[in-house]
PDB file of C-alpha atoms in Angstrom:
ATOM      1  CA  UNK A   1      88.178 108.974 122.866  1.00 46.00           C
ATOM      2  CA  UNK A   2      89.166 106.713 125.665  1.00 52.00           C
ATOM      3  CA  UNK A   3      89.541 103.003 125.710  1.00 77.00           C
ATOM      4  CA  UNK A   4      85.864 102.362 125.136  1.00 92.00           C
ATOM      5  CA  UNK A   5      84.857 100.241 122.207  1.00 92.00           C
ATOM      6  CA  UNK A   6      83.107 103.228 120.599  1.00 90.00           C
ATOM      7  CA  UNK A   7      86.267 105.306 121.089  1.00 90.00           C
ATOM      8  CA  UNK A   8      88.403 102.643 119.470  1.00 89.00           C
ATOM      9  CA  UNK A   9      86.031 102.360 116.523  1.00 89.00           C
ATOM     10  CA  UNK A  10      86.076 106.128 116.049  1.00 89.00           C
ATOM     11  CA  UNK A  11      89.883 106.205 116.313  1.00 89.00           C
ATOM     12  CA  UNK A  12      90.112 103.537 113.594  1.00 89.00           C
ATOM     13  CA  UNK A  13      87.762 105.491 111.319  1.00 91.00           C
ATOM     14  CA  UNK A  14      89.775 108.667 111.897  1.00 91.00           C
ATOM     15  CA  UNK A  15      93.041 106.852 111.091  1.00 91.00           C
ATOM     16  CA  UNK A  16      91.597 105.331 107.904  1.00 92.00           C
ATOM     17  CA  UNK A  17      90.280 108.752 106.827  1.00 93.00           C
ATOM     18  CA  UNK A  18      93.677 110.395 107.387  1.00 93.00           C
ATOM     19  CA  UNK A  19      95.558 107.615 105.600  1.00 94.00           C
ATOM     20  CA  UNK A  20      93.168 107.667 102.645  1.00 94.00           C
ATOM     21  CA  UNK A  21      93.574 111.454 102.293  1.00 94.00           C
ATOM     22  CA  UNK A  22      97.352 111.085 102.641  1.00 95.00           C
ATOM     23  CA  UNK A  23      97.742 108.413  99.953  1.00 95.00           C
ATOM     24  CA  UNK A  24      95.476 110.255  97.537  1.00 94.00           C
ATOM     25  CA  UNK A  25      97.713 113.333  97.818  1.00 94.00           C
ATOM     26  CA  UNK A  26     101.134 111.626  98.050  1.00 92.00           C
ATOM     27  CA  UNK A  27     100.918 108.585  95.781  1.00 92.00           C
ATOM     28  CA  UNK A  28     103.673 108.622  93.092  1.00 89.00           C
ATOM     29  CA  UNK A  29     101.007 108.550  90.358  1.00 89.00           C
ATOM     30  CA  UNK A  30      98.840 111.155  92.096  1.00 85.00           C
ATOM     31  CA  UNK A  31      97.612 113.320  93.468  1.00 93.00           C
ATOM     32  CA  UNK A  32      94.227 111.760  92.842  1.00 95.00           C
ATOM     33  CA  UNK A  33      90.846 113.432  93.043  1.00 96.00           C
ATOM     34  CA  UNK A  34      88.136 111.479  94.846  1.00 95.00           C
ATOM     35  CA  UNK A  35      86.480 110.822  91.488  1.00 96.00           C
ATOM     36  CA  UNK A  36      89.686 109.545  89.854  1.00 96.00           C
ATOM     37  CA  UNK A  37      90.528 107.231  92.762  1.00 96.00           C
ATOM     38  CA  UNK A  38      86.939 105.967  92.950  1.00 96.00           C
ATOM     39  CA  UNK A  39      86.990 105.118  89.238  1.00 97.00           C
ATOM     40  CA  UNK A  40      90.389 103.464  89.521  1.00 96.00           C
ATOM     41  CA  UNK A  41      89.302 101.363  92.549  1.00 96.00           C
ATOM     42  CA  UNK A  42      85.834 100.582  91.173  1.00 96.00           C
ATOM     43  CA  UNK A  43      84.091 102.030  94.219  1.00 96.00           C
ATOM     44  CA  UNK A  44      81.731 104.975  94.476  1.00 95.00           C
ATOM     45  CA  UNK A  45      82.974 108.519  94.980  1.00 95.00           C
ATOM     46  CA  UNK A  46      80.381 108.873  97.737  1.00 94.00           C
ATOM     47  CA  UNK A  47      81.923 105.938  99.631  1.00 93.00           C
ATOM     48  CA  UNK A  48      85.402 107.489  99.462  1.00 94.00           C
ATOM     49  CA  UNK A  49      84.117 110.943 100.435  1.00 94.00           C
ATOM     50  CA  UNK A  50      82.337 109.469 103.461  1.00 92.00           C
ATOM     51  CA  UNK A  51      85.456 107.514 104.414  1.00 92.00           C
ATOM     52  CA  UNK A  52      87.538 110.701 104.338  1.00 91.00           C
ATOM     53  CA  UNK A  53      85.026 112.769 106.303  1.00 88.00           C
ATOM     54  CA  UNK A  54      85.705 113.854 109.883  1.00 73.00           C
ATOM     55  CA  UNK A  55      83.313 111.264 111.325  1.00 75.00           C
ATOM     56  CA  UNK A  56      84.459 108.528 108.968  1.00 74.00           C
ATOM     57  CA  UNK A  57      82.293 105.660 107.880  1.00 80.00           C
ATOM     58  CA  UNK A  58      82.188 101.888 108.198  1.00 83.00           C
ATOM     59  CA  UNK A  59      84.106 100.782 105.124  1.00 87.00           C
ATOM     60  CA  UNK A  60      83.912  97.205 104.053  1.00 90.00           C
ATOM     61  CA  UNK A  61      87.031  95.101 103.864  1.00 91.00           C
ATOM     62  CA  UNK A  62      86.240  94.777 100.161  1.00 93.00           C
ATOM     63  CA  UNK A  63      86.452  98.564  99.701  1.00 93.00           C
ATOM     64  CA  UNK A  64      89.726  98.847 101.623  1.00 92.00           C
ATOM     65  CA  UNK A  65      91.292  96.011  99.618  1.00 93.00           C
ATOM     66  CA  UNK A  66      90.039  97.476  96.297  1.00 95.00           C
ATOM     67  CA  UNK A  67      91.500 100.901  97.094  1.00 95.00           C
ATOM     68  CA  UNK A  68      94.817  99.449  98.235  1.00 93.00           C
ATOM     69  CA  UNK A  69      95.035  97.194  95.175  1.00 94.00           C
ATOM     70  CA  UNK A  70      94.167 100.051  92.792  1.00 94.00           C
ATOM     71  CA  UNK A  71      97.116 102.000  94.218  1.00 93.00           C
ATOM     72  CA  UNK A  72      99.511  99.049  93.941  1.00 91.00           C
ATOM     73  CA  UNK A  73      99.645  98.568  97.701  1.00 92.00           C
ATOM     74  CA  UNK A  74      99.821  94.847  98.384  1.00 90.00           C
ATOM     75  CA  UNK A  75      99.491  95.273 102.146  1.00 89.00           C
ATOM     76  CA  UNK A  76      95.954  96.496 102.739  1.00 84.00           C
ATOM     77  CA  UNK A  77      96.831  96.779 106.451  1.00 90.00           C
ATOM     78  CA  UNK A  78      98.256 100.132 105.273  1.00 91.00           C
ATOM     79  CA  UNK A  79      94.928 101.679 106.276  1.00 90.00           C
ATOM     80  CA  UNK A  80      94.812 100.013 109.704  1.00 89.00           C
ATOM     81  CA  UNK A  81      98.366  99.615 111.034  1.00 90.00           C
ATOM     82  CA  UNK A  82     100.697 102.540 111.730  1.00 92.00           C
ATOM     83  CA  UNK A  83     103.874 100.512 111.163  1.00 93.00           C
ATOM     84  CA  UNK A  84     102.689  99.237 107.768  1.00 92.00           C
ATOM     85  CA  UNK A  85     101.532 102.780 106.896  1.00 93.00           C
ATOM     86  CA  UNK A  86     105.047 104.119 107.615  1.00 92.00           C
ATOM     87  CA  UNK A  87     106.821 101.267 105.761  1.00 92.00           C
ATOM     88  CA  UNK A  88     104.693 101.623 102.634  1.00 91.00           C
ATOM     89  CA  UNK A  89     105.086 105.414 102.641  1.00 89.00           C
ATOM     90  CA  UNK A  90     108.869 104.969 102.811  1.00 90.00           C
ATOM     91  CA  UNK A  91     108.697 102.586  99.843  1.00 88.00           C
ATOM     92  CA  UNK A  92     106.490 105.016  97.912  1.00 87.00           C
ATOM     93  CA  UNK A  93     108.943 107.844  98.590  1.00 86.00           C
ATOM     94  CA  UNK A  94     111.707 105.678  97.118  1.00 83.00           C
ATOM     95  CA  UNK A  95     109.541 105.102  94.022  1.00 80.00           C
ATOM     96  CA  UNK A  96     108.988 108.887  93.722  1.00 79.00           C
ATOM     97  CA  UNK A  97     112.736 109.522  94.028  1.00 78.00           C
ATOM     98  CA  UNK A  98     113.542 106.921  91.372  1.00 77.00           C
ATOM     99  CA  UNK A  99     110.844 108.310  89.082  1.00 74.00           C
ATOM    100  CA  UNK A 100     112.335 111.776  89.426  1.00 69.00           C
ATOM    101  CA  UNK A 101     115.585 110.265  88.191  1.00 65.00           C
ATOM    102  CA  UNK A 102     113.877 108.820  85.105  1.00 58.00           C
ATOM    103  CA  UNK A 103     113.635 105.241  86.248  1.00 53.00           C
ATOM    104  CA  UNK A 104     110.226 104.588  84.767  1.00 48.00           C
ATOM    105  CA  UNK A 105     108.181 101.413  85.008  1.00 50.00           C
ATOM    106  CA  UNK A 106     109.283 100.578  88.535  1.00 46.00           C
ATOM    107  CA  UNK A 107     106.406  98.412  89.662  1.00 46.00           C
ATOM    108  CA  UNK A 108     104.698  99.344  92.935  1.00 49.00           C
ATOM    109  CA  UNK A 109     105.005  95.716  93.836  1.00 47.00           C
ATOM    110  CA  UNK A 110     108.775  95.845  93.403  1.00 49.00           C
ATOM    111  CA  UNK A 111     109.262  94.647  96.949  1.00 47.00           C
ATOM    112  CA  UNK A 112     107.420  91.457  95.950  1.00 48.00           C
ATOM    113  CA  UNK A 113     109.402  90.264  92.888  1.00 47.00           C
ATOM    114  CA  UNK A 114     107.369  87.090  92.543  1.00 49.00           C
ATOM    115  CA  UNK A 115     104.397  89.203  91.508  1.00 55.00           C
ATOM    116  CA  UNK A 116     106.244  90.400  88.382  1.00 56.00           C
ATOM    117  CA  UNK A 117     106.138  88.477  85.140  1.00 63.00           C
ATOM    118  CA  UNK A 118     109.329  87.830  83.225  1.00 65.00           C
ATOM    119  CA  UNK A 119     108.312  90.513  80.682  1.00 68.00           C
ATOM    120  CA  UNK A 120     107.605  93.043  83.443  1.00 65.00           C
ATOM    121  CA  UNK A 121     110.921  92.286  85.124  1.00 64.00           C
ATOM    122  CA  UNK A 122     112.753  92.563  81.799  1.00 68.00           C
ATOM    123  CA  UNK A 123     111.049  95.910  81.088  1.00 66.00           C
ATOM    124  CA  UNK A 124     111.917  97.131  84.596  1.00 69.00           C
ATOM    125  CA  UNK A 125     115.568  96.105  84.235  1.00 69.00           C
ATOM    126  CA  UNK A 126     115.821  97.716  80.790  1.00 70.00           C
ATOM    127  CA  UNK A 127     114.435 100.946  82.253  1.00 70.00           C
ATOM    128  CA  UNK A 128     117.001 100.875  85.038  1.00 76.00           C
ATOM    129  CA  UNK A 129     119.820 100.159  82.579  1.00 75.00           C
ATOM    130  CA  UNK A 130     118.684 102.984  80.274  1.00 69.00           C
ATOM    131  CA  UNK A 131     118.452 105.407  83.206  1.00 68.00           C
ATOM    132  CA  UNK A 132     121.910 104.357  84.415  1.00 66.00           C
ATOM    133  CA  UNK A 133     123.344 104.920  80.919  1.00 64.00           C
ATOM    134  CA  UNK A 134     121.743 108.365  80.730  1.00 64.00           C
ATOM    135  CA  UNK A 135     123.071 109.260  84.163  1.00 61.00           C
ATOM    136  CA  UNK A 136     126.533 107.972  83.249  1.00 62.00           C
ATOM    137  CA  UNK A 137     126.530 110.017  80.050  1.00 63.00           C
ATOM    138  CA  UNK A 138     125.340 113.186  81.757  1.00 56.00           C
ATOM    139  CA  UNK A 139     127.746 112.813  84.680  1.00 57.00           C
ATOM    140  CA  UNK A 140     130.684 111.483  82.656  1.00 52.00           C
ATOM    141  CA  UNK A 141     130.760 114.361  80.211  1.00 45.00           C
ATOM    142  CA  UNK A 142     130.737 114.348  76.460  1.00 39.00           C
ATOM    143  CA  UNK A 143     134.080 112.520  76.136  1.00 40.00           C
ATOM    144  CA  UNK A 144     132.645 109.379  77.709  1.00 40.00           C
ATOM    145  CA  UNK A 145     129.501 109.648  75.589  1.00 40.00           C
ATOM    146  CA  UNK A 146     131.512 110.214  72.409  1.00 41.00           C
ATOM    147  CA  UNK A 147     133.748 107.241  73.221  1.00 43.00           C
ATOM    148  CA  UNK A 148     130.668 105.072  73.776  1.00 44.00           C
ATOM    149  CA  UNK A 149     129.191 106.152  70.433  1.00 42.00           C
ATOM    150  CA  UNK A 150     132.408 105.189  68.639  1.00 44.00           C
ATOM    151  CA  UNK A 151     131.934 101.634  69.874  1.00 45.00           C
ATOM    152  CA  UNK A 152     128.200 101.615  69.130  1.00 45.00           C
ATOM    153  CA  UNK A 153     127.552 103.370  65.791  1.00 47.00           C
ATOM    154  CA  UNK A 154     123.821 102.847  66.134  1.00 47.00           C
ATOM    155  CA  UNK A 155     123.863 105.218  69.138  1.00 47.00           C
ATOM    156  CA  UNK A 156     122.471 102.527  71.430  1.00 47.00           C
ATOM    157  CA  UNK A 157     123.990 103.145  74.841  1.00 44.00           C
ATOM    158  CA  UNK A 158     122.803  99.952  76.533  1.00 44.00           C
ATOM    159  CA  UNK A 159     125.243  97.921  78.513  1.00 42.00           C
ATOM    160  CA  UNK A 160     126.132  94.481  77.168  1.00 40.00           C
ATOM    161  CA  UNK A 161     123.918  91.792  78.590  1.00 38.00           C
TER     162      UNK A 161
END
C-alpha cells in the first residue's frame, strides 16, 4: 500500500476496522458483540461486520458518528486520527480505573463538562464523594469509621457540603 490514492483509501479502511474492533473489546461498558453495538448505535450488524472485515468497507460519516456517539465518544475523529485514537483510549482507561474503584456514573463526556446537566454533575459529584468516603473508611480502619458514625447517627458518611 504505497502512496497511491487506492492505497490510502485501503489504509484508512484498515485503520477504521482495527479501531472499531478495539473499542468494541476495550470500552469500559463492553466488551460489545457486533449485535449489541449495532443496536446501541442504531446501525445494522451487517454494516459493522463489513467495517471490521479485513478489506473494510466505505462507511458513511453518519455511521461513524452514530457509533462514536453511542459509545460516548464526542470526537468521532477517533476512527480516523491516530492521535485522537490514543487520547480517547487514555481517557477510557482512566474511566475503567475509576470504575474499578467504585466511582460509578462518571460520564464518558467528563472531559467536556458543559455537556453535563446540573443533575448529572450533582450525581457524578455525589458518586465521587461516596467513593471517597468508602475508600477513607476502608483505608482509615474501623476507628475512623466508628468515630464518623458517632457524629452521624444515621450512618450517612457523606462529607458536609
